[in-house]
Coordinates of C-alpha atoms in Angstrom, one line a residue:
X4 CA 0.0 0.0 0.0
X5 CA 1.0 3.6 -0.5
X6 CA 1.5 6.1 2.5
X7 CA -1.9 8.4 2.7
X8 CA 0.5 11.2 3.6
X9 CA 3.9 11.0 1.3
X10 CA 3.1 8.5 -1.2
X11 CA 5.4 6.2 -0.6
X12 CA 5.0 2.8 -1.3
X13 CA 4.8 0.9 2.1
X14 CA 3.8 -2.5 3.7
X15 CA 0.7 -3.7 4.2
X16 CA 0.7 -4.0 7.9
X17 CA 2.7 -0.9 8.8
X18 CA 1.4 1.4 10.7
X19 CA 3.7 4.1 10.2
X20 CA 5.3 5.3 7.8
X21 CA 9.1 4.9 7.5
X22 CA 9.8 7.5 5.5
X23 CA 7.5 10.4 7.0
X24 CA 6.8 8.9 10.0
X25 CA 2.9 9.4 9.6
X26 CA 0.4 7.2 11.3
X27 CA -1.4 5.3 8.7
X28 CA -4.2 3.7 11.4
X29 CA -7.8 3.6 10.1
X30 CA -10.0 6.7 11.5
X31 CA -13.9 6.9 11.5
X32 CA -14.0 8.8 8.8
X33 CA -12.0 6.2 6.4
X34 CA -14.2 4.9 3.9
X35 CA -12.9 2.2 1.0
X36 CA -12.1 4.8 -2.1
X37 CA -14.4 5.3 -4.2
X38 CA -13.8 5.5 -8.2
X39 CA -13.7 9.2 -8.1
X40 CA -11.5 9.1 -5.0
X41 CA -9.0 6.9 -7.2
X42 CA -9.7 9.8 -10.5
X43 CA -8.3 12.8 -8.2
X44 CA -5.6 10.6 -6.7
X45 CA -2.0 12.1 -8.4
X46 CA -0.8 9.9 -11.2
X47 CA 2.1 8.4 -9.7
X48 CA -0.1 6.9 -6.7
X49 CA -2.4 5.4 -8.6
X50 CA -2.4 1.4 -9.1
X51 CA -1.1 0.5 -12.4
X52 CA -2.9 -2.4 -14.4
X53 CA -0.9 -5.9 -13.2
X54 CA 1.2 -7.1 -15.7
X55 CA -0.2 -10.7 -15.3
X56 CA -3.0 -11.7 -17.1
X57 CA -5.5 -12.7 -14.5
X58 CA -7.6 -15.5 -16.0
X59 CA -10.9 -14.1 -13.9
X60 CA -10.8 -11.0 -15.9
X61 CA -12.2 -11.3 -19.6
X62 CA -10.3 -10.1 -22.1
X63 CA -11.3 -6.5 -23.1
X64 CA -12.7 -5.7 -20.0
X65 CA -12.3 -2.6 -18.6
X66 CA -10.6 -1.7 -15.4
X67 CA -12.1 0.5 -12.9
X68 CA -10.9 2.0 -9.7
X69 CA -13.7 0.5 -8.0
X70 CA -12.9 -3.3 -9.2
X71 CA -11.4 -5.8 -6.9
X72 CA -8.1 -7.0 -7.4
X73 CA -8.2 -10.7 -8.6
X74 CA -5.0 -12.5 -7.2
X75 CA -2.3 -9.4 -7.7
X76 CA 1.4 -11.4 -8.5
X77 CA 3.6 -10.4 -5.1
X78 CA 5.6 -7.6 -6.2
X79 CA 9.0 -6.8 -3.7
X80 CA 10.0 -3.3 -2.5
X81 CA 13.0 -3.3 -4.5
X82 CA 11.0 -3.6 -7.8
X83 CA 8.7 -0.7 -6.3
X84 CA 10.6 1.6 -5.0
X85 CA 10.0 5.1 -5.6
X86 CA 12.4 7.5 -6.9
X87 CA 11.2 9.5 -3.9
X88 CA 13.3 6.6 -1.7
X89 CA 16.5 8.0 -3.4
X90 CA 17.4 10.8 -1.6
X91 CA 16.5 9.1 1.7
X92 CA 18.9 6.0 1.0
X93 CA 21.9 8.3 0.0
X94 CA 20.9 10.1 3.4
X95 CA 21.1 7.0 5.3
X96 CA 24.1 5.6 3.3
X97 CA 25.8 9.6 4.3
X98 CA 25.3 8.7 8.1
X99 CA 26.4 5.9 8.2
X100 CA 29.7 6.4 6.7
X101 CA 30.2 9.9 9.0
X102 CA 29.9 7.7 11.9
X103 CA 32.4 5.3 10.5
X104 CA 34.3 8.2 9.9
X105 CA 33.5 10.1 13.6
X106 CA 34.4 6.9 15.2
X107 CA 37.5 6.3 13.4
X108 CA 38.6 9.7 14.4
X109 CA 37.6 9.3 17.8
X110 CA 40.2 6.5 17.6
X111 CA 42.5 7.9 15.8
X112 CA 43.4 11.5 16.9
X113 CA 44.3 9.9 20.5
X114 CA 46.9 7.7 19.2
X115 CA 48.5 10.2 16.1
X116 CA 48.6 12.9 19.0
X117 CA 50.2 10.8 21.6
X118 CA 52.4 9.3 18.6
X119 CA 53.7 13.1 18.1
X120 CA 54.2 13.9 21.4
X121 CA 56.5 10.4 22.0
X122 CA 58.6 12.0 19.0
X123 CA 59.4 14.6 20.8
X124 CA 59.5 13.6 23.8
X125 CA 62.4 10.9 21.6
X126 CA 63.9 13.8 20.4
X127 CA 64.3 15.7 23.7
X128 CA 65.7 13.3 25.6
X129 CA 67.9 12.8 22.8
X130 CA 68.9 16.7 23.1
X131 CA 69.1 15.7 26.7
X132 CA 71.8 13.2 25.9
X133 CA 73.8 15.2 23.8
X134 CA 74.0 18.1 26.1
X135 CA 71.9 20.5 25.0
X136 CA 70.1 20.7 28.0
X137 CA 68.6 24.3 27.5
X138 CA 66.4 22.9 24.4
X139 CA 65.7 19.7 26.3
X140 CA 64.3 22.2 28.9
X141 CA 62.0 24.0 26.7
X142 CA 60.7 20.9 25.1
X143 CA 59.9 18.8 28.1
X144 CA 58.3 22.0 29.4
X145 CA 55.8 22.1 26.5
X146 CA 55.5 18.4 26.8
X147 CA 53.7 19.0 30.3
X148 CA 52.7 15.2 31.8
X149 CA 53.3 13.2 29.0
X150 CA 55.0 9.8 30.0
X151 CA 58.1 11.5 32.7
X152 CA 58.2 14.7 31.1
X153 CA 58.2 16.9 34.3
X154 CA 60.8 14.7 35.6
X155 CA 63.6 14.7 32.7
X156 CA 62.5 19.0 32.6
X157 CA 64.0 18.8 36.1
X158 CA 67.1 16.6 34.9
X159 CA 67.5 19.0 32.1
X160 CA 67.4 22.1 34.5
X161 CA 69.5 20.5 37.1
X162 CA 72.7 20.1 34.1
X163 CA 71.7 23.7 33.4
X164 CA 72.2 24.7 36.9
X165 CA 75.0 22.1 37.5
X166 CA 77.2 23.8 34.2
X167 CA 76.4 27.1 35.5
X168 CA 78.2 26.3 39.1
X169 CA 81.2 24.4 37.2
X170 CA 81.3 27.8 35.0
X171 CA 82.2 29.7 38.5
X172 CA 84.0 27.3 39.5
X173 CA 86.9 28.0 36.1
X174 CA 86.2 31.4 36.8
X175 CA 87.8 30.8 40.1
X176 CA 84.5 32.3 41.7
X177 CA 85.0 29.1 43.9
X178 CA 82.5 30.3 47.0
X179 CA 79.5 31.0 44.2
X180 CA 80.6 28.0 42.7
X181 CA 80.2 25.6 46.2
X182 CA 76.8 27.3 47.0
X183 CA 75.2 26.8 43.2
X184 CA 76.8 23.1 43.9
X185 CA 75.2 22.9 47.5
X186 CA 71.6 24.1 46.1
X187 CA 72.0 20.9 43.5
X188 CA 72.2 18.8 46.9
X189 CA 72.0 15.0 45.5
X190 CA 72.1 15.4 41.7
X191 CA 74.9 13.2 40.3
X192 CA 78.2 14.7 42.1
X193 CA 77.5 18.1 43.0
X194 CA 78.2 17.6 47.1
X195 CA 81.3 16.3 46.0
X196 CA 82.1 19.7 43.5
X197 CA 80.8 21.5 46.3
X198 CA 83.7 20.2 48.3
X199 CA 86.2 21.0 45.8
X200 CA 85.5 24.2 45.7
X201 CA 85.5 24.5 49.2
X202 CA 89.1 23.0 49.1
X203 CA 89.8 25.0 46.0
X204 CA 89.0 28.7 47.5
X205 CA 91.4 27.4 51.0
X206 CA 94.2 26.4 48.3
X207 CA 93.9 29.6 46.8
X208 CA 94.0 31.1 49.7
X209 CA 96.9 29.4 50.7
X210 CA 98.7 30.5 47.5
X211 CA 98.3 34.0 48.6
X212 CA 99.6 33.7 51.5
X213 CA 102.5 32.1 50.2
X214 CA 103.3 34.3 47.6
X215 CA 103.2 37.4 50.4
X216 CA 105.9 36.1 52.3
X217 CA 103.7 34.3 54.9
X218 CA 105.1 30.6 54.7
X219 CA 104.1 29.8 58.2
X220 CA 101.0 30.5 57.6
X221 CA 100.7 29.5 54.2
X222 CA 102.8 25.9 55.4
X223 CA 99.5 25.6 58.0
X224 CA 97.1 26.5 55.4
X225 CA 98.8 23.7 53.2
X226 CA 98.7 20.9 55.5
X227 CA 95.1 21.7 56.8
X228 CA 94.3 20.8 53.0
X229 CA 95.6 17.1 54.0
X230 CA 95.3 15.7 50.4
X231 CA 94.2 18.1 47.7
X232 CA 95.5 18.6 44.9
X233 CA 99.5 19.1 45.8
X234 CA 98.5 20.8 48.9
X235 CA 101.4 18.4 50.8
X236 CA 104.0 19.4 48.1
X237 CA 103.0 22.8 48.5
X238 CA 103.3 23.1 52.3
X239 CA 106.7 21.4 52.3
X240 CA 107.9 23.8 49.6
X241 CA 106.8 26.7 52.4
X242 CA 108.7 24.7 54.8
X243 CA 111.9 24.7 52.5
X244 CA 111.6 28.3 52.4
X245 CA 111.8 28.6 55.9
X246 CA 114.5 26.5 56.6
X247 CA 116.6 28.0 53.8
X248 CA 116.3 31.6 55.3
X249 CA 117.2 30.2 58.8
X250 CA 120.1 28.5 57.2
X251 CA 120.6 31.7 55.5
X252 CA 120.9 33.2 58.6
X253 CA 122.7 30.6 60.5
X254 CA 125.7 30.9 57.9
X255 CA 126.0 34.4 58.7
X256 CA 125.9 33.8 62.4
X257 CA 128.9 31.3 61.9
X258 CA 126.6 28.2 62.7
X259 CA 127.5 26.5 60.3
X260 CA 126.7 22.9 61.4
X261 CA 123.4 24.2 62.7
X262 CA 122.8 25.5 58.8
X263 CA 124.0 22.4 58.0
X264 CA 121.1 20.8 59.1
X265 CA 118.6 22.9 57.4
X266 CA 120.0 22.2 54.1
X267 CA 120.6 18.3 54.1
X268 CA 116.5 17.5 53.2
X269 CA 116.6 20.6 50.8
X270 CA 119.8 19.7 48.8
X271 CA 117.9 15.9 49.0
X272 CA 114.9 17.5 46.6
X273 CA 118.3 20.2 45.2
X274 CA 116.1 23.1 46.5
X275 CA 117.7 26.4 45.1
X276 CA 121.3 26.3 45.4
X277 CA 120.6 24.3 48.9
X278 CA 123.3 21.4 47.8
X279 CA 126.0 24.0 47.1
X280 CA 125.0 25.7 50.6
X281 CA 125.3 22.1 52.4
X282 CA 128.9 21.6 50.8
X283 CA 130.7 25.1 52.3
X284 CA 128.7 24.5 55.1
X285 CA 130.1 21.0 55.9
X286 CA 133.3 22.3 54.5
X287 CA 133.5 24.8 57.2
X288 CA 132.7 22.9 59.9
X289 CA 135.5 20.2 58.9
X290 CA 137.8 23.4 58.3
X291 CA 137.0 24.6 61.9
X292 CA 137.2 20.9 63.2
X293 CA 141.0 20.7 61.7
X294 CA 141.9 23.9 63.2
X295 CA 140.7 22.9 66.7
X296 CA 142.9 19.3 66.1
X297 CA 145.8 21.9 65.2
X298 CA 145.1 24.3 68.2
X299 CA 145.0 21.2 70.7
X300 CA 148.5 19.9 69.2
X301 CA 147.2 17.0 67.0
X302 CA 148.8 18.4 64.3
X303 CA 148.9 15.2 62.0
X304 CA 145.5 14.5 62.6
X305 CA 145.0 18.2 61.8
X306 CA 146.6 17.4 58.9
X307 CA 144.8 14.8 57.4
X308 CA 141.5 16.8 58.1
X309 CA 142.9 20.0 56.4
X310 CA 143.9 17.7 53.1
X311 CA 140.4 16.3 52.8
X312 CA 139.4 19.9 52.1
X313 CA 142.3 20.8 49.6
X314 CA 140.6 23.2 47.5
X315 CA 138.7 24.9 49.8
X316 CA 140.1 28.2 50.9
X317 CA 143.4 28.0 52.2
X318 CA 142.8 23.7 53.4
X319 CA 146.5 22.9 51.8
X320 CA 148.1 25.6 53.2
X321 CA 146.9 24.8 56.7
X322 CA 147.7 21.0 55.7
X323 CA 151.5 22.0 55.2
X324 CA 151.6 24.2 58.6
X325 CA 150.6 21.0 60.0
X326 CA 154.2 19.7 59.5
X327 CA 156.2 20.6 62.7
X328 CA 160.2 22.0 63.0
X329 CA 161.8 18.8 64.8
X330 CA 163.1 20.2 67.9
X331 CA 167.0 20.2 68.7
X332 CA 168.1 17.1 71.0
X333 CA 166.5 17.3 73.9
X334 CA 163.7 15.4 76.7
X335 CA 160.6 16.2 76.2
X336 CA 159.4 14.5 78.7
X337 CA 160.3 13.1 82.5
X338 CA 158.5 11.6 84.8
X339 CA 159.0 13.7 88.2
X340 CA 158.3 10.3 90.0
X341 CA 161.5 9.1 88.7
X342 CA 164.0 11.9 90.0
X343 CA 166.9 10.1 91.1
X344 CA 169.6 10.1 87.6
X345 CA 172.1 7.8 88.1
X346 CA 172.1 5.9 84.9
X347 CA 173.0 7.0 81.5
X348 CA 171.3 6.3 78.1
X349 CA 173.1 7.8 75.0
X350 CA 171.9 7.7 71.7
X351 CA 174.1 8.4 68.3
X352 CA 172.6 9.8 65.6
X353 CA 175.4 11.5 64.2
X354 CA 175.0 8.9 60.8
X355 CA 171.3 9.4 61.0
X356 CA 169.5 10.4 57.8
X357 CA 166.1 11.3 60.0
X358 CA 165.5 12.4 63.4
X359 CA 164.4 9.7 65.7
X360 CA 162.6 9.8 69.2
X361 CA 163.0 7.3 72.2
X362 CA 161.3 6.0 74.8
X363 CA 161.8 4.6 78.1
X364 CA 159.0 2.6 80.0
X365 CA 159.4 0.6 83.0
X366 CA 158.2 -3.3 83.1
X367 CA 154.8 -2.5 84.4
X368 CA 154.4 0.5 81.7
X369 CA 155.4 3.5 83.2
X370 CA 157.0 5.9 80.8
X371 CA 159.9 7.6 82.7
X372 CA 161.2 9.1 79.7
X373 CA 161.0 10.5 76.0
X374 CA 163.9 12.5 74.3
X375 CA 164.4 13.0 70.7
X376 CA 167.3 13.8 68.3
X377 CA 167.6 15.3 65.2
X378 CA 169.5 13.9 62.5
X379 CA 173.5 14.4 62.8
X380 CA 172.8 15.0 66.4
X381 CA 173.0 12.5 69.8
X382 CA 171.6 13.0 73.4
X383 CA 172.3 11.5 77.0
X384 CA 169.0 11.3 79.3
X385 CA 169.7 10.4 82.8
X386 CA 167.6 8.3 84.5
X387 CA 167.3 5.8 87.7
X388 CA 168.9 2.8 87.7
X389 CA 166.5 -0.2 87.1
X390 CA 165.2 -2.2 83.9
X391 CA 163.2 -0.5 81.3
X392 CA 161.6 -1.3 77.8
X393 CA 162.7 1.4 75.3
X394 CA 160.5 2.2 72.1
X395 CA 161.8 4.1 69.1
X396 CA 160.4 5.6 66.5
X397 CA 161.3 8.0 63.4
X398 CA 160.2 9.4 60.3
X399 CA 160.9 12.4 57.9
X400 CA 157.5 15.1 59.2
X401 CA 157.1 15.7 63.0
X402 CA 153.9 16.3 63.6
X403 CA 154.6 17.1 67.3
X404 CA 155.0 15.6 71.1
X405 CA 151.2 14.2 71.2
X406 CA 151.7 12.4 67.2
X407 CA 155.0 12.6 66.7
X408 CA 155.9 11.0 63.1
X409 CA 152.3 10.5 62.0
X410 CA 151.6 6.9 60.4
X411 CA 154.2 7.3 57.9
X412 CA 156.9 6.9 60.5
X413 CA 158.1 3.6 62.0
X414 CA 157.4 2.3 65.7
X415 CA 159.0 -0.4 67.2
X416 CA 160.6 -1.8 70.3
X417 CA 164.0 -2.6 70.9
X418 CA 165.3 -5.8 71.2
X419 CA 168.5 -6.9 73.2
X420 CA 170.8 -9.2 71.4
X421 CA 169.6 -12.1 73.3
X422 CA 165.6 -11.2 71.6
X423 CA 164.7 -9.7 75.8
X424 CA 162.3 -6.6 75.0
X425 CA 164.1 -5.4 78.7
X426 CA 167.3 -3.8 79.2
X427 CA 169.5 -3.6 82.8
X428 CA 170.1 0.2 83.6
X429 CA 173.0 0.1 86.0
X430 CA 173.9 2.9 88.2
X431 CA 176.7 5.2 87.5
X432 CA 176.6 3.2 84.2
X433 CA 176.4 4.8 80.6
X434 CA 174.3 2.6 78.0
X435 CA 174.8 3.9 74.4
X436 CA 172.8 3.3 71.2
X437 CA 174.6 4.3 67.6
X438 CA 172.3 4.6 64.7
X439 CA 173.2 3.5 61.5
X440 CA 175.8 1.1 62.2
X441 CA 175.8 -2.2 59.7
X442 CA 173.9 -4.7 60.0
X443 CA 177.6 -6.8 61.3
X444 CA 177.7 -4.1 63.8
X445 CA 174.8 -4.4 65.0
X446 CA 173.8 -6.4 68.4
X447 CA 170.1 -5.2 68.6
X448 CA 167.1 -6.6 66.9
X449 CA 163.5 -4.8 66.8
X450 CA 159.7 -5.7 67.0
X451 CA 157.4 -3.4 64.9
X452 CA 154.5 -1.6 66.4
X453 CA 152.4 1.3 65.9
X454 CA 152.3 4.8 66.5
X455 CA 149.4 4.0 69.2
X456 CA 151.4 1.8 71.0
X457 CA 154.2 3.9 70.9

């Protein structure tokens, strides 16, 4: 049937109409159509004749909108659709496919905006990475929550802050430095910087103090540093310079061994011209130990001292001074215990080629006597009767009473021709010794010694 409103060709049983939506139920006033009804009725709604014979109708009858339908062929909506239904379809078809389309952007914008954003969120934390920490900054800013974004934007402004402190701290700003350092608390090393700086501003400090003068107080300043940087080094280097000014000053006091001591650790490390110090210093003090060995009569030990320093001011000069004029033929020596002289003990040394010195000891080692005589000379010492030992010694440099020929003379003790080491002086008895007689001459035999024992 057709829609009594639109026209449109609808089911039998509806009861609205999908297309206008009008209500197609009987009312009283509905009457079955009558042929005149059908006769005003526009063109297009009007039944057209079937297209199936219908074997009740005769042939040549004619058709009137009154007639009954005689068994009508079923005919789909498809077939009788209305162009009217056009529009509506295409309508319908339109909706649909914006939905499709709504819901696929629905879908869709979500995921292509979060893909952008996780670009550049990639991309700042790649900008992170490589440094450029001021751009990271800006882009995690703009990034606001996405993913960690607030957190890396406090990363990237923590290396912002953190190269701004390291910046003072090459600028030698080291206080600005340690309290930019200190505000970073926890991130990565920056207590540690913060430390360093501390310790960097005290070294400096300690510099300056060093370079004024102040070593004291720069050596303190130093060593409060324990372990940074050279701070050790640096502080013993203040120390040098303190000990090389007392040494200094020591020197020209005449304290030379005192100085001496200053300068041994810094000629170790060849501080200045510390080494060259040390050497007249220890040169002086041997000089002034050689004079004392001369002043107290050791004049061979003097010697030897003052020819370990040839070369040093007037050392071999002194050296030869040391060498003695051999006195004339006399005793040098008597023991006042032993004043009776009633013996006699004469030496010869008339064919002597060097002087010689004698001396008499008694059997428990009492020396009673010592005499010397020159070369070309003899001497007669007087001395109790009673047996003695006699020693002898000679040489070409006398070197005194107290060293006599030095260790290049000879020391021995006579032997009597029967190999005793004792010999009988008898009273009013004159026992004589002749040097340089021939071996055939001679009756007396000797046992070498040293000048210690002599």
């Amino acid at each position: 049937m057709y829609c009594k409103h639109c026209g449109t060709l609808i089911p039998e049983e509806s009861v609205f109409c999908p297309e206008c939506g009008g209500s197609l139920k009987p009312t009283a006033s509905s009457a079955t159509p009558t042929p005149e009804d059908c006769a005003a009725a526009p063109e297009e709604n009007r039944p057209s004749a079937p297209t199936v014979p219908d074997p009740s109708i005769e042939a040549g009858s004619d058709f009137s909108c009154g007639a009954p339908l005689q068994a009508a062929a079923p005919v789909s909506m498809a077939e009788k659709q209305s162009p009217a239904d056009a529009p509506a379809q295409r309508r319908r078809q339109w909706i649909i496919a914006g939905g499709c389309l709504l819901l696929a952007l629905i879908i869709l914008i979500p995921l292509c905006i979060h893909a952008a954003r996780q670009k550049r969120y990639d991309a700042a934390m790649a900008m992170l990475l490589d440094g450029q920490y001021e751009t990271a900054a800006a882009e995690f800013l703009a990034l606001r929550d996405f993913s960690d974004a607030p957190a890396q934007y406090e990363t990237a402004r923590n290396h912002i802050a953190y190269d701004a402190a390291d910046a003072l701290r090459q600028m030698g700003d080291y206080l600005a430095a340690k309290d930019a350092f200190l505000a970073l608390s926890n991130f990565e090393d920056a207590l540690e910087r913060a430390a360093e700086c501390q310790n960097a501003y005290d070294y400096a400090a300690a510099a300056a103090l060093r370079d004024a003068g102040q070593q004291a107080e720069a050596m303190a300043a130093f060593l409060a540093l324990d372990d940074y940087s050279d701070a050790k080094e640096q502080a013993r280097l203040c120390g040098f310079v303190l000990d090389y000014a007392q040494a200094d000053a020591l020197m020209d006091a005449g304290s030379y061994k005192e100085a001496a001591q200053l300068l041994v650790p810094l000629s170790n490390y060849n501080y200045r011209d510390s080494f060259e110090k040390l050497l007249y210093c220890n040169n002086r003090v041997a000089y002034a130990a050689a004079e004392a060995l001369y002043q107290e009569g050791l004049f061979y030990s003097a010697q030897l001292a003052f020819k370990a320093l040839i070369g040093f001011e007037d050392a071999e000069q002194r050296a030869e001074d040391c060498i003695q004029k051999f006195p004339k033929a006399s005793e040098l020596y008597h023991n006042p215990d032993f004043k009776k002289k009633s013996s006699h003990f004469k030496v010869d040394n008339r064919k002597g080629s060097f002087p010689i010195v004698y001396r008499l000891y008694t059997e428990d080692g009492t020396l009673v006597s010592t005499f010397c005589i020159p070369a070309g000379g003899k001497y007669t010492v007087k001395v109790p009767a009673g047996t003695y030992v006699i020693y002898e010694a000679g040489g070409y440099d006398w070197f005194g009473e107290k060293e006599f020929f030095g260790d290049e003379g000879y020391y021995q003790k006579v032997l009597d021709s029967d190999g005793s080491d004792t010999f009988k002086f008898r009273s009013g008895y004159i026992l004589t010794f002749t040097m340089n007689v021939s071996e055939s001459q001679s009756n007396l035999g000797a046992e070498a010694g040293s000048r210690d024992g002599f």
